[in-house]
XYZ file of C-alpha atoms in Angstrom:
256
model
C 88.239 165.997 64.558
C 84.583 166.933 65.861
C 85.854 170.813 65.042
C 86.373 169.898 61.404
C 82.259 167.820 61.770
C 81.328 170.382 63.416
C 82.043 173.238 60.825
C 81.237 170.934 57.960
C 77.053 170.885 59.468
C 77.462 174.153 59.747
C 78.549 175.106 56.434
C 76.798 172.448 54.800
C 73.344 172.293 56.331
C 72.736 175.254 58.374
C 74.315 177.629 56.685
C 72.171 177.298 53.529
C 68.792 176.939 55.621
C 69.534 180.377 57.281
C 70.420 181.818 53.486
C 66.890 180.546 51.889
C 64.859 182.517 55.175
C 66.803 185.490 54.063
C 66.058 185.257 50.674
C 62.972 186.696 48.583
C 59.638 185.229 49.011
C 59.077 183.146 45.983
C 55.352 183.905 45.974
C 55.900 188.078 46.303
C 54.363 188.514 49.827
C 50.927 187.137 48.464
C 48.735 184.771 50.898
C 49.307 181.491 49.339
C 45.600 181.103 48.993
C 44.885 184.264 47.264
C 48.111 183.380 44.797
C 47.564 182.619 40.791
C 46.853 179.295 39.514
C 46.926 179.624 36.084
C 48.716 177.901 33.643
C 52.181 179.270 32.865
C 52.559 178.153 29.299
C 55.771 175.304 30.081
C 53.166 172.573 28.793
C 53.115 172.092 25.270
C 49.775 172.642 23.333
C 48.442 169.284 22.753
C 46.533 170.697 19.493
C 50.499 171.123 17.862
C 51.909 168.602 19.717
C 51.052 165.000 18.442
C 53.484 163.547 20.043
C 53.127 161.339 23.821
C 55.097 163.883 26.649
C 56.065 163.226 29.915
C 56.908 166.068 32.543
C 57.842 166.832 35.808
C 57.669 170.247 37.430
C 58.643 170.920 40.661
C 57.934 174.412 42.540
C 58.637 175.912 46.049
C 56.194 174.111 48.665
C 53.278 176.033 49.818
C 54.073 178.512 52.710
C 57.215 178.267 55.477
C 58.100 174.929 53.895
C 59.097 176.392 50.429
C 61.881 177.655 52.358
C 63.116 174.187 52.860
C 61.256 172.414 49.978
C 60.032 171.805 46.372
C 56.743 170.211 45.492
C 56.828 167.887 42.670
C 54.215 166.320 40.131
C 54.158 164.564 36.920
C 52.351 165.175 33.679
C 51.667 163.019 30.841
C 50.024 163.228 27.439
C 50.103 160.093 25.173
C 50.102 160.463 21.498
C 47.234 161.779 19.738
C 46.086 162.706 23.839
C 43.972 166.160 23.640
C 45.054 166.750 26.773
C 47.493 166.125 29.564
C 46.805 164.001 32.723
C 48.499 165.543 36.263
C 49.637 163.107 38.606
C 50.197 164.065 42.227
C 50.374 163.878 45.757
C 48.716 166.936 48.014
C 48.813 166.795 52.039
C 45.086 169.183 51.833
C 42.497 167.363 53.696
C 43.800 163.922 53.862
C 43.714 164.468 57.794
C 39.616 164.817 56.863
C 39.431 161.403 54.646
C 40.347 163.164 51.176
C 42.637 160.763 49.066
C 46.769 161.455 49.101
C 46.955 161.134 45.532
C 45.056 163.568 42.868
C 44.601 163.582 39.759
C 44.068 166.714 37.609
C 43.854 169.322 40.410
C 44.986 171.497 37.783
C 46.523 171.942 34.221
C 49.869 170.181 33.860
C 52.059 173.358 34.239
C 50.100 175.955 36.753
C 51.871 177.898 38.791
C 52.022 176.286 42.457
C 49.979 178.677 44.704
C 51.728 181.956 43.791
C 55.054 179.897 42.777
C 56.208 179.735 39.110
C 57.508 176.038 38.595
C 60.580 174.684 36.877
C 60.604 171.545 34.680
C 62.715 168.936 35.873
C 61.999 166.137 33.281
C 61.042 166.120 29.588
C 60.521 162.806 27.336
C 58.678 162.878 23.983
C 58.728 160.689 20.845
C 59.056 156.977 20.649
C 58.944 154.721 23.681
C 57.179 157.226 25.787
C 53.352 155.718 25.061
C 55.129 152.665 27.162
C 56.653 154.514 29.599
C 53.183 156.335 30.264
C 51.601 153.212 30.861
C 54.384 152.761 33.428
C 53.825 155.470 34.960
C 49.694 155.139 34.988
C 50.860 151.364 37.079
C 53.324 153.180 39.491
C 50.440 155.774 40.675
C 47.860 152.732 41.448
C 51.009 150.556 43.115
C 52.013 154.232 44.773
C 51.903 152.547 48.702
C 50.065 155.418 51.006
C 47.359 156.540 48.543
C 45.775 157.694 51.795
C 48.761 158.985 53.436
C 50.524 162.217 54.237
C 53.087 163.685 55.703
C 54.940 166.831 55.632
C 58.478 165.761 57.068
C 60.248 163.510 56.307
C 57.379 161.551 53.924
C 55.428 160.349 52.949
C 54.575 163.397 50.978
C 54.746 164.429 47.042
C 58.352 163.869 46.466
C 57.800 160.326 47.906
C 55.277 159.461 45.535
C 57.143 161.364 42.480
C 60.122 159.182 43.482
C 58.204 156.128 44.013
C 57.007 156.576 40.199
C 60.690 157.165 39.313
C 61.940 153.935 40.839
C 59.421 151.817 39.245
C 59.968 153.521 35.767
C 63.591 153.744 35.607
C 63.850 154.610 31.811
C 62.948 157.903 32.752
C 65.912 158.943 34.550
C 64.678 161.261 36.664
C 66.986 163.286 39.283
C 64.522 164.699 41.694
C 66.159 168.390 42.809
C 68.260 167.983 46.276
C 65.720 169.653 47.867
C 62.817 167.575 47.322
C 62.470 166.597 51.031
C 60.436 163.370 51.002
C 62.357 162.113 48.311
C 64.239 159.441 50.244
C 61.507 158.122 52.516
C 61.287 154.604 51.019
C 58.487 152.716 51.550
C 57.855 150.022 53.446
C 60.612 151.192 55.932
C 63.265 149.771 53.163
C 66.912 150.609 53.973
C 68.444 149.997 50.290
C 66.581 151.453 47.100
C 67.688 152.308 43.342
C 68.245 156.019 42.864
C 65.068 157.661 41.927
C 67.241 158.079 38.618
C 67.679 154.502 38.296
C 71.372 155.205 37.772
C 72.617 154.269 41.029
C 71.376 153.007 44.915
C 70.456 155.117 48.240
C 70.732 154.014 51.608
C 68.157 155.066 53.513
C 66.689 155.499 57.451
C 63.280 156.359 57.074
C 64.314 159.697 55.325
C 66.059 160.548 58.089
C 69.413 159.559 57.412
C 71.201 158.087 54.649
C 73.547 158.133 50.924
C 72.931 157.675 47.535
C 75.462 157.829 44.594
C 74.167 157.501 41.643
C 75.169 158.700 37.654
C 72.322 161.121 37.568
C 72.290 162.642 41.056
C 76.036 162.636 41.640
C 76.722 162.032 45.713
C 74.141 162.969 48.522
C 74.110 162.896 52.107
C 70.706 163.138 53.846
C 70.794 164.525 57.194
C 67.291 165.391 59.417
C 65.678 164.706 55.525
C 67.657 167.560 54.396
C 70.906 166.393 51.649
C 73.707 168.268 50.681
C 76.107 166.774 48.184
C 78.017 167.279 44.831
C 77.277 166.570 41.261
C 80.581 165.929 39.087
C 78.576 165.238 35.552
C 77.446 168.456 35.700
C 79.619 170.616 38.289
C 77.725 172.139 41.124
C 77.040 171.801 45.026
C 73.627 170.570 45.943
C 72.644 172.186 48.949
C 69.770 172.049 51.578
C 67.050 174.444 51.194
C 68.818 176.454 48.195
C 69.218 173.084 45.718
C 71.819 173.598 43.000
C 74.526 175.683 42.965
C 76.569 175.615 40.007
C 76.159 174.625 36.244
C 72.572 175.035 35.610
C 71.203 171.231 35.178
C 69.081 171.057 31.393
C 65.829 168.915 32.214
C 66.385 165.480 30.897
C 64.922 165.981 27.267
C 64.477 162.883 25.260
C 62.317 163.442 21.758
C 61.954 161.339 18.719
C 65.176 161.171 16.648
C 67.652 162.078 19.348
């Protein structure tokens, strides 16, 4: 039996760890402080887009920990809005008395230090107003405004799940490699999926499960899940994320 446990860590969590350090640098070799920061055009132009929006991007994590992690943020845009609001949570001088959470450290869709980001989530139409609102409560209820923490949280995927949880009309899969994503707070064992779709067991990020209808089955081992989604078929892996049928960002616009 430990043979068979022993292989299954092995191909499971080390495995892919050892393939994302042999993989390309996502950033091209380029300093991550001398990397772009510009917008990348995934935002919609508020000027032709009347419409509220909510997104969240998620991007390779600034230097050696992009190789095991994505940083995530949310962006929002009520209707009529001439611009979009960024919603986040950035470990950069906290240690000095900066605040955890910021707000509008850049455009809604600029690339992360170097790193071109993905969307994850999409809403627009009617009901998002509301679910904006819910969102603008789940920042100022987020519970270490002041707080960061690289491994295993809190850090941006805690607070980008924490928002999920507490708006769970957005049903919002965080990517398997969001490490931080299943720190809950308050040193809670049991929590909703970030999704809303299902529950997570959880030791301190650590350890733990969570099935759920959105994110299919993970196991969290170290802060670090591997597991399988059957909606859509594919392997979620540590490090590397999704392997398999390429998951759409959950759209949601007026009419559909």
């Amino acid at each position: 039996m430990l043979p068979w446990v022993g292989l299954a860590l092995l191909l499971c969590y080390v495995l892919p760890v050892a393939v994302s350090f042999c993989l390309p640098d996502p950033r091209g070799g380029v300093l991550w402080y001398q990397a772009r920061r510009d917008p990348t055009g995934l935002a919609p132009d508020p000027a032709t887009t009347p419409e509220a929006v909510i997104q969240v991007y998620a991007a390779p994590a600034v230097s050696w920990r992009g190789r095991f992690s994505v940083h995530s943020w949310i962006a929002v845009k009520p209707a009529g809005a001439a611009r979009f609001v960024r919603y986040e949570v950035l470990g950069f001088g906290v240690a000095n008395g900066a605040p955890a959470v910021r707000v509008d450290r850049m455009g809604p869709d600029n690339y992360w230090f170097g790193a071109r980001p993905h969307i994850v989530l999409d809403r627009r139409g009617d009901g998002v107003d509301a679910m904006i609102g819910r969102i603008r409560a789940a920042v100022e209820t987020y519970p270490y405004p002041h707080a960061y923490r690289a491994w295993p949280g809190p850090n941006s995927n805690t607070f980008t799940a924490h928002v999920a949880r507490e708006v769970p009309e957005l049903g919002l899969a965080l990517p398997a490699n969001a490490v931080g994503k299943d720190f809950l707070p308050g040193g809670a064992v049991l929590a909703r999926a970030p999704s809303g779709t299902g529950y997570q067991l959880s030791l301190y990020g650590l350890a733990g499960l969570l099935i759920a209808a959105e994110e299919g089955f993970e196991l969290n081992l170290l802060g670090l899940d591997a597991g399988i989604d059957l909606r859509r078929p594919a392997l979620k892996l540590p490090a590397l994320g999704r392997l398999g049928l390429r998951r759409e960002p959950g759209y949601l616009t007026q009419g559909r």
